[in-house]
XYZ file of C-alpha atoms in Angstrom:
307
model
C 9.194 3.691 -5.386
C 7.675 7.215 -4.726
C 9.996 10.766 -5.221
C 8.488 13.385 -2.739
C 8.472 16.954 -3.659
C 7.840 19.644 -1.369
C 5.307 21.335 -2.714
C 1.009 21.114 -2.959
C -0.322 19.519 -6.545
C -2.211 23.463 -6.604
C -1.773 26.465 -4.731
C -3.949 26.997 -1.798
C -5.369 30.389 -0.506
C -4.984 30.871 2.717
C -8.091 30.816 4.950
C -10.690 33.834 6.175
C -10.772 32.525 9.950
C -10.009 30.085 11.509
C -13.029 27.367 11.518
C -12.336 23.784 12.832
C -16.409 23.091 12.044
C -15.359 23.553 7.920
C -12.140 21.574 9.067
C -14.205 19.065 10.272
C -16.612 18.958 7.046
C -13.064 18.276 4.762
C -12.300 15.469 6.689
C -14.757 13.342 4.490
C -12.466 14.487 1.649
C -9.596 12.199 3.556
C -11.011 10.062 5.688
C -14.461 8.735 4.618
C -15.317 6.141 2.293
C -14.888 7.698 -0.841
C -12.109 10.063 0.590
C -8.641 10.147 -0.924
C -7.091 7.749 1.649
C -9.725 4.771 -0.167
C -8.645 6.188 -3.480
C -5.121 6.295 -2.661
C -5.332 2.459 -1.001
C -7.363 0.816 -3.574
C -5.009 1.733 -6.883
C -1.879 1.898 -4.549
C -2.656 -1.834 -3.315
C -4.031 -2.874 -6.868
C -0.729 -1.827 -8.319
C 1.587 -3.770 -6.231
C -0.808 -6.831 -6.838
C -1.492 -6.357 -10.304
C -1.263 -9.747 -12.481
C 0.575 -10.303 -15.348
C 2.042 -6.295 -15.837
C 3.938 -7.190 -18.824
C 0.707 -8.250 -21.196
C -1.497 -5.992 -19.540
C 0.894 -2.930 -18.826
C -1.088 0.273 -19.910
C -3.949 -0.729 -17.844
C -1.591 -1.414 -14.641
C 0.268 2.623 -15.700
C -2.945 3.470 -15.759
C -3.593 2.313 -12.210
C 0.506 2.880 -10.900
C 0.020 6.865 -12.021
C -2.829 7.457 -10.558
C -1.682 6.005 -6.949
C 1.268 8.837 -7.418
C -1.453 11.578 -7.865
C -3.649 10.411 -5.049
C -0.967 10.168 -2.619
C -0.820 14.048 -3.525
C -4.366 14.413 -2.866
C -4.320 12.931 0.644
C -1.457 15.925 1.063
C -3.611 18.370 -0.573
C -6.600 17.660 1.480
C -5.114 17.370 5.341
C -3.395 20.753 4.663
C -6.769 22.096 4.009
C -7.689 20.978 7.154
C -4.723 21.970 8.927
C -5.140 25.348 7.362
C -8.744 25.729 8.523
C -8.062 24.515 11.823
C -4.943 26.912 12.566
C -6.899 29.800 10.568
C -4.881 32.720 8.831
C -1.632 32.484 8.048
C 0.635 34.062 10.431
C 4.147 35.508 9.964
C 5.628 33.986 13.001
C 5.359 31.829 16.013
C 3.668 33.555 19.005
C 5.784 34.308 21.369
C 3.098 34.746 24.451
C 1.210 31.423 25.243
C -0.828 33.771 27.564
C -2.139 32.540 31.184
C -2.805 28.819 29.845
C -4.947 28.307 33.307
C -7.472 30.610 31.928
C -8.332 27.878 28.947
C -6.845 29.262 25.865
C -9.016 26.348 23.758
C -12.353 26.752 25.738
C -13.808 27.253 22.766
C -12.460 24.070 21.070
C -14.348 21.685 23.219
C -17.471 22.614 21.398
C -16.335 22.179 18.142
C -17.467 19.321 16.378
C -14.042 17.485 16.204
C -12.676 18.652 19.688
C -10.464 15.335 18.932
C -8.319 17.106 16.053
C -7.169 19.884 18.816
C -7.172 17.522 22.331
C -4.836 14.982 20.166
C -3.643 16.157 17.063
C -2.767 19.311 17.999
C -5.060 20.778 15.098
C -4.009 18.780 11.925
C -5.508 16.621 10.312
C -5.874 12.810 11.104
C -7.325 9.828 8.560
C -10.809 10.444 9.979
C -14.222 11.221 8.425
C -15.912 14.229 9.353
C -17.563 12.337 12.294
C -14.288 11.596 13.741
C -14.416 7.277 12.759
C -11.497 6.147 11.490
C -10.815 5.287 7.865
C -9.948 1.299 7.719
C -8.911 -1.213 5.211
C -12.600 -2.468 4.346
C -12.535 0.503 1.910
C -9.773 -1.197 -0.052
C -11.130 -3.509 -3.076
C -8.167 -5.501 -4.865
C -9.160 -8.770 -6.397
C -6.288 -9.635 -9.024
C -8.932 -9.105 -11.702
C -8.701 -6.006 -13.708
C -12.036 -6.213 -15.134
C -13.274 -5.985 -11.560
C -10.761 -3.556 -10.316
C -11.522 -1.181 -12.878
C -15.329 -1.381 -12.542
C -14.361 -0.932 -8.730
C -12.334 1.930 -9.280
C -14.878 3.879 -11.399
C -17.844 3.836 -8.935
C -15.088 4.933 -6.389
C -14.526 7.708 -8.863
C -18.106 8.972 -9.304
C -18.969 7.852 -5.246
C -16.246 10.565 -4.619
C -17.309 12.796 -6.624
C -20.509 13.482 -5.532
C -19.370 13.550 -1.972
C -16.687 16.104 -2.850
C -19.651 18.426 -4.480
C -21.641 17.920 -1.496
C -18.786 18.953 0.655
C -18.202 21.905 -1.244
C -21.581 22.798 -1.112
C -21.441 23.247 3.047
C -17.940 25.713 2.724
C -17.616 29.415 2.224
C -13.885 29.794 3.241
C -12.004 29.749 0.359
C -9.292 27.133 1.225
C -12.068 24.171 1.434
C -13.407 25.544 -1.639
C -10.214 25.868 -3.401
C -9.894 21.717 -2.299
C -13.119 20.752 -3.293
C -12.578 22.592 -6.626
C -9.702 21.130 -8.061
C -10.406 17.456 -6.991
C -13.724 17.441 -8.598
C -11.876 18.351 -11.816
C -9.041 15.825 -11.000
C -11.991 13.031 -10.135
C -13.870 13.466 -13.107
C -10.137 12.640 -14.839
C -10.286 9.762 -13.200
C -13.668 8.342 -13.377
C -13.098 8.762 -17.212
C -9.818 7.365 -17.551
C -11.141 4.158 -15.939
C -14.348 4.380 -17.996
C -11.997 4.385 -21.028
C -9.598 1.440 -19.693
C -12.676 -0.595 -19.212
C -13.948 0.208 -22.697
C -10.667 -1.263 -23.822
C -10.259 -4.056 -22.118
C -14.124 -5.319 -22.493
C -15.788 -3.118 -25.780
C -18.282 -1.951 -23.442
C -19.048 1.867 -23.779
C -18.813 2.303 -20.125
C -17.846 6.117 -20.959
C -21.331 6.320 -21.871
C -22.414 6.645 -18.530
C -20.370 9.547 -17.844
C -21.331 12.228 -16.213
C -21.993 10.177 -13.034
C -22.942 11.600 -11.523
C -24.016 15.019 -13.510
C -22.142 17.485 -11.791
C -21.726 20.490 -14.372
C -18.071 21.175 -13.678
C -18.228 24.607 -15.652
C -20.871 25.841 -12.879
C -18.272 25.787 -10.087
C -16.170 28.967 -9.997
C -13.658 26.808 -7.981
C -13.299 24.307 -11.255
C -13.597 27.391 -13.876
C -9.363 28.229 -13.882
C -8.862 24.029 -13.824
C -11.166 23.742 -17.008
C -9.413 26.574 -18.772
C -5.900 25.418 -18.649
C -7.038 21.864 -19.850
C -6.768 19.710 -16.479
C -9.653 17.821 -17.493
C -7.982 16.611 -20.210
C -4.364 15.718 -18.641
C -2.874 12.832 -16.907
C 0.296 12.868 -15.311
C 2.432 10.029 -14.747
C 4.397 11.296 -11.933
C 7.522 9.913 -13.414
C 10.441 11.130 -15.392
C 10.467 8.234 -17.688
C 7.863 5.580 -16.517
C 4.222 4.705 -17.321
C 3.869 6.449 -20.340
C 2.008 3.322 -21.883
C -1.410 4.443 -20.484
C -1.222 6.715 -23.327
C -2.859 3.887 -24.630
C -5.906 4.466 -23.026
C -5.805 7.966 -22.045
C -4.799 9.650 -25.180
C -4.672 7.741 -28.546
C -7.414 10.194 -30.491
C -10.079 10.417 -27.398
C -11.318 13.387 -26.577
C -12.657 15.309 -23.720
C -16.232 14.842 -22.310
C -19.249 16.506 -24.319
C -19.737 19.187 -21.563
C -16.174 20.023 -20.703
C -14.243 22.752 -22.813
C -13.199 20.760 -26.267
C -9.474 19.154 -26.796
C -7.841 15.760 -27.153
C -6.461 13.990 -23.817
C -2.771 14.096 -23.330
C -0.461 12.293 -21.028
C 1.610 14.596 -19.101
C 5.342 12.915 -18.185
C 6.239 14.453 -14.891
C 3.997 16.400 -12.397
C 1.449 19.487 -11.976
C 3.609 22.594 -11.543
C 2.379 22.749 -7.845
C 2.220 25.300 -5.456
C 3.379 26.373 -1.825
C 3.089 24.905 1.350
C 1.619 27.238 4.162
C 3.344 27.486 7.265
C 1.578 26.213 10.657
C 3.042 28.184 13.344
C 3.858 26.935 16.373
C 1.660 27.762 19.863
C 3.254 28.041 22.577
C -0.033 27.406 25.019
C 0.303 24.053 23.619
C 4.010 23.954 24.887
C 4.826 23.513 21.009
C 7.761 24.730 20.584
C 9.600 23.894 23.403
C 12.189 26.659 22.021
C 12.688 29.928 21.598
C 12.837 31.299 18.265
C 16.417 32.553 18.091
C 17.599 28.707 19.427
C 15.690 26.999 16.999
C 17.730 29.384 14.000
C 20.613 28.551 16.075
C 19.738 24.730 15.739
C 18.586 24.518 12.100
C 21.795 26.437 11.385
C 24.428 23.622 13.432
C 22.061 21.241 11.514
C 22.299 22.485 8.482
C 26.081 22.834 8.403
C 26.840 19.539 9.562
C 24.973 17.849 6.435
C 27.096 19.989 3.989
């Protein structure tokens, strides 16, 4: 079972503007083929099928944590998006719509995703960033773990580079910020499955690693990830379960040659996290239907009859 908490895996800044065309751009992030809805339905699928748990169980924690931190990343990334699309964060709903016949979104037909405002009301949707839909031919579970973990680690380094090359078309700081920490997190991964497969097969698969050779320390976005040790942590998203990927991920190894020096620890629990941003409401879009004070008044009768 999962335990949702209401928070972001990082903190987020808010964005500049508001710009649905860098919105658009993160989108590969979710909903393209190495985006974190694959990542999230390969190891989440892998780990309900996994054979034979028991003999083989710190490769299938391995897999099981992971699923837990990438369901977190699909968060992560669509409130980027959201966030870009809605623009700066506002204290409040707005309480004048305007004259909606004079085409308060003209400009939104233009954009490149006019789809993410005409039906999803500016949020984000499992979509790449040329509006196709992300489908289960992305999802690779055989029953094999030699195969799933091979799988799993050109997922890892596919993602990677697409994250980098993402990054490299944003100046807001909110896409940044998302592109930032997932490259660290994805390099976390590709090595943790580099390692697994070294251990289940004596193949130096870490050898390969960087793959590709992105220079993590070069990123300003990555910098504040790299000093508090990130690359070297894995969480296992559970108070008390999982801990026997330790195994793999832990056990003496260290971090890669060019990331900042220290052995890799397994982390029981979660990332501290951060808030949330609030998406305000608009009323041109008839959303909400209520006015502010009957809302409170709502939430409040709502509230009281949980207690």
């Amino acid at each position: 079972m999962f335990l949702r908490v209401d928070k972001l895996q990082v903190e987020l800044p808010a964005p500049l503007r508001q710009d649905p065309n860098a919105a658009a751009a993160l989108q590969e992030l979710l909903g393209g083929k190495y985006g974190e809805m694959s990542t999230l339905g390969n190891y989440m699928f892998q780990s309900f099928n996994f054979r034979s748990k028991s003999k083989l169980r710190p490769f299938y924690s391995l897999v099981a944590a992971i699923t837990a931190e990438e369901l977190g990343h699909v968060e992560l990334v669509s409130n980027g998006v959201a966030m870009l699309n809605n623009g700066p964060d506002n204290d409040g709903d707005e309480e004048d719509g305007g004259d909606i016949s004079g085409a308060p979104f003209e400009d939104m037909k233009d954009i490149r995703l006019a789809a993410a405002f005409l039906s999803g009301g500016g949020g984000a949707m499992p979509v790449n960033s040329n509006g196709q839909s992300w489908n289960n031919d992305f999802i690779t579970t055989t029953g094999n773990v030699v195969l799933d973990l091979l799988h799993n680690f050109h997922l890892e380094c596919g993602a990677r580079l697409h994250k980098l090359r993402v990054y490299e078309t944003l100046t807001d700081p909110t896409g940044r910020e998302v592109c930032g920490y997932l490259l660290v997190r994805g390099s976390v991964h590709a090595h943790a499955y580099a390692l697994a497969l070294k251990k289940i097969t004596g193949v130096e698969i870490e050898k390969m690693l960087p793959t590709p050779n992105i220079p993590l320390g070069n990123i300003p976005e990555c910098q504040k990830y790299l000093d508090e040790g990130s690359h070297r942590r894995l969480y296992t998203f559970s108070p008390d379960d999982y801990k026997e990927m330790a195994g793999i991920w832990g056990n003496g190894e260290v971090a890669l040659p060019d990331d900042p020096p220290g052995e890799l620890t397994v982390v029981d629990g979660m990332p501290d996290g951060g808030k949330i941003h609030q998406l305000t409401g608009v009323p041109s879009a008839f959303t909400p239907d209520y006015a502010p004070e009957e809302m409170f008044e709502i939430a409040t009768k709502l509230y009281k009859a949980s207690r």
